Coordinates of N, CA, C and O and ligand atoms in Angstrom, one line a residue:
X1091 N 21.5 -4.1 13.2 CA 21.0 -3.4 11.9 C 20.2 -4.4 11.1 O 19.2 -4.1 10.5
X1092 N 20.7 -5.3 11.0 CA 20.3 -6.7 10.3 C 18.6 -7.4 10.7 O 17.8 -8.1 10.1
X1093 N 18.8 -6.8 11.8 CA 17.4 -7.5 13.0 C 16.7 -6.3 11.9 O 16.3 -6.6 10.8
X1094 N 16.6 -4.8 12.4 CA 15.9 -4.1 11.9 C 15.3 -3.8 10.2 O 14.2 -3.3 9.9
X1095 N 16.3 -4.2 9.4 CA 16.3 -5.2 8.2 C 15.1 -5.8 8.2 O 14.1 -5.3 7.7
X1096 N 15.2 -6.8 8.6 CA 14.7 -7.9 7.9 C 13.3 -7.7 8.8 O 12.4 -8.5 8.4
X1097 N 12.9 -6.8 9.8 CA 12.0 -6.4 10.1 C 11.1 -5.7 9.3 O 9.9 -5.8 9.2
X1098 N 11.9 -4.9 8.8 CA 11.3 -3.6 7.6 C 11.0 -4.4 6.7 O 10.0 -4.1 6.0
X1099 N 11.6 -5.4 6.3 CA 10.8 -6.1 4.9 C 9.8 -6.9 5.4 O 9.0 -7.3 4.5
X1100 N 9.6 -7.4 6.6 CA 8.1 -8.0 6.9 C 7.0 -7.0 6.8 O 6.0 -7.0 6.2
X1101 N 7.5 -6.1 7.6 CA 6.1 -5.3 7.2 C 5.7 -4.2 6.5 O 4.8 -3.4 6.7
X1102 N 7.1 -4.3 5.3 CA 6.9 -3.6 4.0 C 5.8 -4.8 2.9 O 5.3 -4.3 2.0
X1103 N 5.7 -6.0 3.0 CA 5.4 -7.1 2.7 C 3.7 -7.1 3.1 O 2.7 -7.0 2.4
X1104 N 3.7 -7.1 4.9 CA 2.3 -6.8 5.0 C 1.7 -5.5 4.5 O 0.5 -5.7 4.5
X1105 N 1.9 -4.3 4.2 CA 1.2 -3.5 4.2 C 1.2 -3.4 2.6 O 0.5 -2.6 2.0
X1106 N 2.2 -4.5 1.6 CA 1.8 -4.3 0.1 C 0.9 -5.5 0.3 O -0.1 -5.4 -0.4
X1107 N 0.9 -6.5 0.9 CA -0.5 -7.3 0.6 C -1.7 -6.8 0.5 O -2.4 -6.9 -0.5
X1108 N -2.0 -5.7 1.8 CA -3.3 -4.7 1.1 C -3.1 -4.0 0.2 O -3.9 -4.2 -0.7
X1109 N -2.0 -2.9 0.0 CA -2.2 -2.3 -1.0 C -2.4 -3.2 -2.3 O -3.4 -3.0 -2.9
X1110 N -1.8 -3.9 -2.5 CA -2.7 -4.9 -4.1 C -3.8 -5.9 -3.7 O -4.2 -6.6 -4.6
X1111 N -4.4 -6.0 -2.2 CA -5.6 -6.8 -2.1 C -6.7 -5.7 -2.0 O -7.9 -6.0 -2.3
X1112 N -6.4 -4.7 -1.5 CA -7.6 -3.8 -1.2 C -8.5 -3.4 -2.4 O -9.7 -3.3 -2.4
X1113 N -7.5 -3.2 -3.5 CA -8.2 -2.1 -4.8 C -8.5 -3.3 -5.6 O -9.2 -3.1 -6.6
X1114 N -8.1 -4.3 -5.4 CA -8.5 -6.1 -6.1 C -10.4 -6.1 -4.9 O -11.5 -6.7 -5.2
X1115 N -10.4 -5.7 -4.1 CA -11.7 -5.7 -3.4 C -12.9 -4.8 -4.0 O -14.1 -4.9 -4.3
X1116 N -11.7 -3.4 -4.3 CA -12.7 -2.4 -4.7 C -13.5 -2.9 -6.2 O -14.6 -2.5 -6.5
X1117 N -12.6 -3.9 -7.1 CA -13.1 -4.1 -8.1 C -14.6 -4.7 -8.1 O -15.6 -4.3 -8.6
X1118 N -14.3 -6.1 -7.3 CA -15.2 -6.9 -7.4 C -16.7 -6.1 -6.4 O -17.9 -6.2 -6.3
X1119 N -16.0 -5.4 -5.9 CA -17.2 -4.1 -4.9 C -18.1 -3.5 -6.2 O -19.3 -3.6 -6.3
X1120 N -17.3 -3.0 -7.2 CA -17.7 -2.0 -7.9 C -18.8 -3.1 -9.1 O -19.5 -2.8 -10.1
X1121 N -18.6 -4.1 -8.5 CA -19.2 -4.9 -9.5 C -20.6 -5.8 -9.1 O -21.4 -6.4 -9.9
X1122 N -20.5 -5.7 -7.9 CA -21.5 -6.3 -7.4 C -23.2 -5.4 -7.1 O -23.4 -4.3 -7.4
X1123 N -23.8 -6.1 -6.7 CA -25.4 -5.7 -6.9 C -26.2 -5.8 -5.8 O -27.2 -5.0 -5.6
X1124 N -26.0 -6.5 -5.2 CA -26.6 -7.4 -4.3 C -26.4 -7.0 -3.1 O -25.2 -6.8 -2.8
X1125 N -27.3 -6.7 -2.2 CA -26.7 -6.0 -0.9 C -26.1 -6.8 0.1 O -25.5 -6.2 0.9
X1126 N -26.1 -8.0 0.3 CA -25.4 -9.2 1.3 C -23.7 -9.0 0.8 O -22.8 -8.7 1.6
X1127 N -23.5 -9.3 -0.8 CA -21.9 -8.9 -1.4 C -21.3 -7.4 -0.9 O -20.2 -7.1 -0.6
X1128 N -22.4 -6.7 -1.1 CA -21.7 -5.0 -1.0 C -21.6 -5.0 0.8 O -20.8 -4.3 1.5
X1129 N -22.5 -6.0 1.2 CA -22.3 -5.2 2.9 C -21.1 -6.6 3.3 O -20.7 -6.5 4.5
X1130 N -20.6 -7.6 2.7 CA -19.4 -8.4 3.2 C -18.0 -7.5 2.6 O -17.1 -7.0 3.3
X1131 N -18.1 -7.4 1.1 CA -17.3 -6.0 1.1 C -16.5 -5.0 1.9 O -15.3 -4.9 2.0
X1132 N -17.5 -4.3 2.3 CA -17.4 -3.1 3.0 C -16.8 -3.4 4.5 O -16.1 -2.4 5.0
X1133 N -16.9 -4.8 5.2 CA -16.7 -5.5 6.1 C -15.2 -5.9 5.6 O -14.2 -5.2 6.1
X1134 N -15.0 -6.4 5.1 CA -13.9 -6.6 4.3 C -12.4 -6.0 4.2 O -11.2 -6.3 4.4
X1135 N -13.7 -4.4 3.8 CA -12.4 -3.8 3.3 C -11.8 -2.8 4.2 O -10.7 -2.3 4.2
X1136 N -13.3 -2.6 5.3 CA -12.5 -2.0 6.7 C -11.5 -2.6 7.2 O -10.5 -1.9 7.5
X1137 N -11.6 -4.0 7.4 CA -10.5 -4.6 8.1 C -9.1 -5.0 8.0 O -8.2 -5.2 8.8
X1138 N -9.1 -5.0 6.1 CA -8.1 -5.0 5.7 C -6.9 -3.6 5.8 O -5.7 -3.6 6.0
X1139 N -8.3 -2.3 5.3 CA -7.3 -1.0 5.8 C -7.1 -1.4 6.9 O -6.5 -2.4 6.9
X1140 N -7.4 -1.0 8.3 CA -7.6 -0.7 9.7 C -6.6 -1.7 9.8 O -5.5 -1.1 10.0
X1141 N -6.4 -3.2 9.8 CA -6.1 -4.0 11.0 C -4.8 -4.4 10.1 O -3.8 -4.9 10.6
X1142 N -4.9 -4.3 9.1 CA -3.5 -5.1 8.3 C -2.5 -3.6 7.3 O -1.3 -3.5 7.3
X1143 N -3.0 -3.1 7.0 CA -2.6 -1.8 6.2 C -2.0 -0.7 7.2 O -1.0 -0.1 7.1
X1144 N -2.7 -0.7 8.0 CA -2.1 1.0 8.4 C -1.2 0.6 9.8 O -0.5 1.5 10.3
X1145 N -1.2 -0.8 10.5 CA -0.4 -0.8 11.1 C 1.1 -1.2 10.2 O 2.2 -0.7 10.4
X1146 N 0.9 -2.0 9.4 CA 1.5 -2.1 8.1 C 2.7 -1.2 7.6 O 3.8 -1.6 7.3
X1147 N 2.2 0.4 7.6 CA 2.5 1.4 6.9 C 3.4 1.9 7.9 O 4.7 1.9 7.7
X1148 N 2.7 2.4 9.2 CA 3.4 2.8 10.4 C 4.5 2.0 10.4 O 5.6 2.6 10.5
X1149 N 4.3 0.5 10.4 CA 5.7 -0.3 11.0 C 7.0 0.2 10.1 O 8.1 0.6 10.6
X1150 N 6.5 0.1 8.6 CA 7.3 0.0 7.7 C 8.1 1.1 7.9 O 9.2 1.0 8.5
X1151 N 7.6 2.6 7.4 CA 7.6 3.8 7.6 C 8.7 3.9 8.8 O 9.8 4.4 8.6
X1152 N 8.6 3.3 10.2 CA 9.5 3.6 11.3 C 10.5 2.7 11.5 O 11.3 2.8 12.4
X1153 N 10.5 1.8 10.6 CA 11.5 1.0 10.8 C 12.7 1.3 9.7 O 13.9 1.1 9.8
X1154 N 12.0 2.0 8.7 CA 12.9 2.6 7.5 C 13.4 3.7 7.9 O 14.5 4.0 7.3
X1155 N 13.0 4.8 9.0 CA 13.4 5.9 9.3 C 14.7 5.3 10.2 O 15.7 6.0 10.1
X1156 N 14.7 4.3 10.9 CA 15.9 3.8 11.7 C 16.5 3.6 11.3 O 17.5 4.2 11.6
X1157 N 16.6 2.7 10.4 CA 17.6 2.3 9.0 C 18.2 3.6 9.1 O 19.4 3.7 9.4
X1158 N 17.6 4.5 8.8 CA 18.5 5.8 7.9 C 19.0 6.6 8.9 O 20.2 6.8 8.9
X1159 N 18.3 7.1 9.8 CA 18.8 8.0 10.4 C 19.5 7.1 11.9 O 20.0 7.9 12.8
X1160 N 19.5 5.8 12.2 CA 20.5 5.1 13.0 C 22.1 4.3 12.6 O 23.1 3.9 13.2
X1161 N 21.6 4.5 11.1 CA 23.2 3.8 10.5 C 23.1 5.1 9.2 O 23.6 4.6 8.2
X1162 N 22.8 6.0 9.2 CA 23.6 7.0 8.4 C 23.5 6.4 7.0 O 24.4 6.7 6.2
X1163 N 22.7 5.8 6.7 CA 22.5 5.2 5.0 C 22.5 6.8 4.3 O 22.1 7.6 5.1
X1164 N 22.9 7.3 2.9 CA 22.7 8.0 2.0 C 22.5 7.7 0.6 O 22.1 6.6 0.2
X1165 N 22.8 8.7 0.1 CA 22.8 8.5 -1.7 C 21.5 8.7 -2.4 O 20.4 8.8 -1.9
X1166 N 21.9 8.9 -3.8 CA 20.4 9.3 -4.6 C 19.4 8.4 -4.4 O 18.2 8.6 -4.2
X1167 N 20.1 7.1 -4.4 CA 18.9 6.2 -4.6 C 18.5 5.9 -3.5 O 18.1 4.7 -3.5
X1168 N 18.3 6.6 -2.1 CA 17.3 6.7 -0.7 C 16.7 7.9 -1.0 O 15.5 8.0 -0.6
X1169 N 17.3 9.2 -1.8 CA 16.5 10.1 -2.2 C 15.3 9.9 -2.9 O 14.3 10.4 -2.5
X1170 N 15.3 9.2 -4.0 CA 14.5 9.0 -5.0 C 13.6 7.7 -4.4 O 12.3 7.6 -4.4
X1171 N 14.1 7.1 -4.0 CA 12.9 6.0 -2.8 C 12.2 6.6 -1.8 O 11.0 6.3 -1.5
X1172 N 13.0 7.7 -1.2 CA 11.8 8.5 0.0 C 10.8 9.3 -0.6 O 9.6 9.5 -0.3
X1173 N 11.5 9.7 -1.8 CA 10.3 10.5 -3.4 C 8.9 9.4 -3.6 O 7.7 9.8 -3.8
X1174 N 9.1 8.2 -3.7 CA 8.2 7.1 -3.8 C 7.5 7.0 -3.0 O 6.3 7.1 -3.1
X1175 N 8.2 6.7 -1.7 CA 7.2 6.5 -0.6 C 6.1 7.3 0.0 O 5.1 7.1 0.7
X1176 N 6.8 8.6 -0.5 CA 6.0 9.9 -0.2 C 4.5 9.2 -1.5 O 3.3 9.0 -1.2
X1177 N 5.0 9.2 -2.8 CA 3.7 9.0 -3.5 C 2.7 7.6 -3.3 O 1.6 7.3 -3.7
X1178 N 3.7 6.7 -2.2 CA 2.8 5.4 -1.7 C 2.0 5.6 -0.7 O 1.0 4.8 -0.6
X1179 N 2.1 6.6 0.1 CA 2.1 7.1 1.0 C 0.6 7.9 1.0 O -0.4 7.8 1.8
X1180 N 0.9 9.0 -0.5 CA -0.4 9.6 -1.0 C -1.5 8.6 -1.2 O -2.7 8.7 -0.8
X1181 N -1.1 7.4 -2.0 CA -2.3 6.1 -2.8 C -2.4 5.8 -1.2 O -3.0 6.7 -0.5
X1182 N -2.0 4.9 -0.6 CA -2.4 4.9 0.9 C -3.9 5.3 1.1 O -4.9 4.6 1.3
X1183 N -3.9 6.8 1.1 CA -4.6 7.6 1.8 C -6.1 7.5 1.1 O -7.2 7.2 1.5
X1184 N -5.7 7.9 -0.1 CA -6.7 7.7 -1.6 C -7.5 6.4 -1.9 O -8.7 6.5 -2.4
X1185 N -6.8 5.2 -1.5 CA -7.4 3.8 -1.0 C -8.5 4.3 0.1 O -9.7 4.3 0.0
X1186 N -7.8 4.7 1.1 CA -8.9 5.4 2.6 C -10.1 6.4 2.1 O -11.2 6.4 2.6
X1187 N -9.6 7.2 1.2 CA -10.8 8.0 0.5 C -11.9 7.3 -0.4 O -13.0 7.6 -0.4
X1188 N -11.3 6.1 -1.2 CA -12.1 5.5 -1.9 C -12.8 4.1 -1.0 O -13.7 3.3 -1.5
X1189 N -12.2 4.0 0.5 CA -13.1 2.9 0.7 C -14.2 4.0 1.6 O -15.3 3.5 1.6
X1190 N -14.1 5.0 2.3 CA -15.2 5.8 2.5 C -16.2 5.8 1.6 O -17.4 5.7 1.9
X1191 N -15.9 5.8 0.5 CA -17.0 6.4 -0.7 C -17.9 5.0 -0.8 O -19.1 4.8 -1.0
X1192 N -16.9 4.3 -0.6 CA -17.8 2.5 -1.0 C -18.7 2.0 0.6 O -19.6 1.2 0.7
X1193 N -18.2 2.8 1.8 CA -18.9 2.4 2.5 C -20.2 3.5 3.0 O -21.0 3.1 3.8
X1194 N -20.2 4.6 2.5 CA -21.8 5.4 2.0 C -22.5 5.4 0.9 O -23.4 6.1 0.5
X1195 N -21.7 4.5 0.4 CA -22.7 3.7 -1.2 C -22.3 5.0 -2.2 O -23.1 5.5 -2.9
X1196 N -21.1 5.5 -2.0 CA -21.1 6.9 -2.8 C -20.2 6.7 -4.1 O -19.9 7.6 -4.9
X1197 N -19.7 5.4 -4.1 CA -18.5 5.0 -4.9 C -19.4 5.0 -6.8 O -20.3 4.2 -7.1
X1198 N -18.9 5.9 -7.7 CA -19.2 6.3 -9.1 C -17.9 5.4 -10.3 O -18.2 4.9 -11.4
X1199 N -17.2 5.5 -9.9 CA -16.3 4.7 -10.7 C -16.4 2.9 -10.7 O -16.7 2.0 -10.0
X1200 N -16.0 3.1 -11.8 CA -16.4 1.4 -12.8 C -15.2 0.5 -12.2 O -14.2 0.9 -11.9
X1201 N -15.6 -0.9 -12.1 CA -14.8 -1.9 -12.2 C -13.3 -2.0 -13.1 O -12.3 -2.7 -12.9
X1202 N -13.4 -1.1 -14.3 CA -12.3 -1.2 -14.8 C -11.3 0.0 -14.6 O -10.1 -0.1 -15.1
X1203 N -11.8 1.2 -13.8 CA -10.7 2.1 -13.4 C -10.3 1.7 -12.6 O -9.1 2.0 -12.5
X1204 N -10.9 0.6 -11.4 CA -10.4 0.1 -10.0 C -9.3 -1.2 -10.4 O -8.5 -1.7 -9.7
X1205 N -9.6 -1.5 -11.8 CA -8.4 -2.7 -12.1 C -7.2 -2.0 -12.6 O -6.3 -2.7 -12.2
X1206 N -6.8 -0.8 -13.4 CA -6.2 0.5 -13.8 C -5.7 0.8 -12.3 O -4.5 0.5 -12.1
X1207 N -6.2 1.2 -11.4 CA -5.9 1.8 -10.2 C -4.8 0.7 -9.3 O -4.2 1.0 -8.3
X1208 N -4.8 -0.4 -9.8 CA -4.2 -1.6 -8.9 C -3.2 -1.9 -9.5 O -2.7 -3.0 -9.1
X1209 N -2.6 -1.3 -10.6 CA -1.5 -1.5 -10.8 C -0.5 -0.6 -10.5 O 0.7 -0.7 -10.8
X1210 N -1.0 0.4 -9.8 CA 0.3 1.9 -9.6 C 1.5 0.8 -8.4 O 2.7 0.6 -8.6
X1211 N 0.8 0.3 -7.4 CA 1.9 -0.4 -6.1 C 2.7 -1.0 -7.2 O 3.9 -0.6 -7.3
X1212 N 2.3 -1.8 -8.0 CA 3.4 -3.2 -9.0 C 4.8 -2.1 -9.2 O 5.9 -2.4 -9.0
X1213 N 4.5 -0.5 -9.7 CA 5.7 -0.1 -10.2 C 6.0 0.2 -9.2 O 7.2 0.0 -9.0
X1214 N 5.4 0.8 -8.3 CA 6.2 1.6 -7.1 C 7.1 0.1 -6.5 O 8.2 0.3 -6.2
X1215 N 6.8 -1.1 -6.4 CA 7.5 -1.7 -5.4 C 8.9 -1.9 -6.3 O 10.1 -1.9 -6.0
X1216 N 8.1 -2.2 -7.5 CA 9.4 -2.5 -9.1 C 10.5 -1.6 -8.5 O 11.6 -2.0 -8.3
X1217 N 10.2 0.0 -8.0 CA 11.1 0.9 -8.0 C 11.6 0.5 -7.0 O 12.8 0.0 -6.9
X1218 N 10.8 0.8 -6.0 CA 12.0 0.9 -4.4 C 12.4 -0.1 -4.5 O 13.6 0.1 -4.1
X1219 N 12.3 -1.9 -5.1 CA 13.4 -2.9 -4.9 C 14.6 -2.8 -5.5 O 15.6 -3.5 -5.4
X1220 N 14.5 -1.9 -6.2 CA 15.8 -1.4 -7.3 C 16.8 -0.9 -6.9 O 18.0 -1.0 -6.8
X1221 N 15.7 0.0 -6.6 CA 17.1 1.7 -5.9 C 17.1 0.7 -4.7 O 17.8 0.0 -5.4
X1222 N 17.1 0.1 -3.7 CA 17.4 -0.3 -2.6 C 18.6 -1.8 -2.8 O 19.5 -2.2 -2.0
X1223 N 18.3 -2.3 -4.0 CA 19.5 -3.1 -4.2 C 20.4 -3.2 -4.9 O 21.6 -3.5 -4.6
X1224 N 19.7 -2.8 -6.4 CA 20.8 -2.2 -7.3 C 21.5 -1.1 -6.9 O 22.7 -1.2 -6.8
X1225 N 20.9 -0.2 -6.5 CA 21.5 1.4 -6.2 C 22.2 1.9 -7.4 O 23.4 2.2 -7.5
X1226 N 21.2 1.9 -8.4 CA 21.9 2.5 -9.8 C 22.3 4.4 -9.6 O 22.9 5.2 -10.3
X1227 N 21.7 4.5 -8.5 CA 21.8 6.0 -8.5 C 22.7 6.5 -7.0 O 23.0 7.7 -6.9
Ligands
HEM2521 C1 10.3 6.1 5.5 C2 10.4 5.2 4.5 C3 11.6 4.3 4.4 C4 12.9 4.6 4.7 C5 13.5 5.8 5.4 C6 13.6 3.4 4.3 C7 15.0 3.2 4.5 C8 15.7 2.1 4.3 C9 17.1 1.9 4.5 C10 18.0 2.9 5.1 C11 17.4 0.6 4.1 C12 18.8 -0.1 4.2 C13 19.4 -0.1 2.8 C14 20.6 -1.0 2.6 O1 20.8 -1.9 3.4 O2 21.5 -0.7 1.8 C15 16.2 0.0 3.6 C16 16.1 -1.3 3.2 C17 15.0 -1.8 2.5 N1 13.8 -1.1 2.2 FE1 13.3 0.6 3.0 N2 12.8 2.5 3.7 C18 11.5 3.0 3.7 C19 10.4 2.5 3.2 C20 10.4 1.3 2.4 C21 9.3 0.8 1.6 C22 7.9 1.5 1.5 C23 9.7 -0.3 1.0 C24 8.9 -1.1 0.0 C25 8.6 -0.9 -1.2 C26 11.0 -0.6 1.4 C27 11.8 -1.6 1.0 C28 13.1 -1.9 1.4 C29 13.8 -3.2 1.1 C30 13.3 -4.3 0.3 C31 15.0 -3.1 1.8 C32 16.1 -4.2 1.8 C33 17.3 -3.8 0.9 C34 18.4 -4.8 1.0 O3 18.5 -5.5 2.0 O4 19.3 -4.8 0.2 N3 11.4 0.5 2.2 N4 15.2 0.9 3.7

C-alpha cells in the first residue's frame, strides 16, 4: 500500500506542475505579439498538456482509486477530497478548452484573468493536503 502511496504523490506532483505551469504559459501567451513567441507558446503548451498533464491526471486519478477501493480508506474527508478532484478535474478540462482557443488565435481574455485563473490549483492542493493528513472531517 505504501509503494502505491508514494506513487500517487509522484504523479499527483507531476500533473500539479502543469496545472500551475500551463495557465503561468497562458499569461505570458496572452501577452505576447509577435508571431515566433505565440507559435513557441502554442508548441509549448501542447506538450505540456499532452505529454506531462494528462498522463499526470490518469496516473494520479488510478492510483487514488486503488488506494480506496483496495484498502477500504473512508470518511468525510475522502468525501470532500473526491468533491475536489471532481472540480480539478473540471479546470483540467477548461485549461484544454483554453489552450484550443490559444492555438486558433481565438483566445479574448487578458493577461490578468489568466494570472486570477492560476491561482484556483494553490487552494485546491491547500485542500486535498488537509483533508488527506489532517483528516479534520
Ligand atoms: C480519484 C482521485 C483520488 C482518490 C480516490 C484518492 C485516494 C487516496 C487515498 C485513499 C489515500 C490514502 C490516504 C491515507 O493514507 O490516509 C490518498 C493519499 C494521498 N492523496 Fe489521494 N486520491 C485521489 C486524488 C488525489 C489528488 C488529485 C491529490 C492531490 C491534490 C491527492 C493527494 C494525496 C496525498 C498527498 C496523499 C498522501 C496522504 C498521506 O500519506 O498522509 N490525491 N489518496
Amino acid at each position: 500500500m505504501l509503494w502505491v502511496k508514494a506513487l500517487h504523490i509522484v504523479f499527483m506532483v507531476t500533473w500539479f506542475a502543469g496545472l500551475f505551469y500551463l495557465p503561468r504559459l497562458f499569461v505570458y501567451h496572452a501577452q505576447s505579439t509577435d508571431t515566433v513567441s505565440i507559435e513557441r507558446f502554442k508548441v509549448m503548451e501542447r506538450k505540456l498538456y499532452y505529454a506531462i498533464m494528462a498522463p499526470g491526471a490518469v496516473l494520479t486519478l488510478a492510483s487514488g482509486l486503488w488506494l480506496w477501493l483496495g484498502w477500504g480508506f473512508s470518511g468525510g474527508w475522502l468525501h470532500a477530497k473526491l468533491a475536489l478532484v471532481a472540480t480539478l478535474i473540471a479546470y483540467h478540462f477548461w485549461c484544454g478548452k483554453l489552450l484550443a482557443d490559444f492555438r486558433n488565435d481565438r483566445n479574448t481574455r487578458s493577461h490578468a484573468w489568466f494570472r486570477w485563473f492560476n491561482e484556483f490549483p494553490v487552494l485546491i492542493l491547500f485542500s486535498i493536503v488537509i483533508l488527506v493528513v489532517v483528516k479534520p472531517v
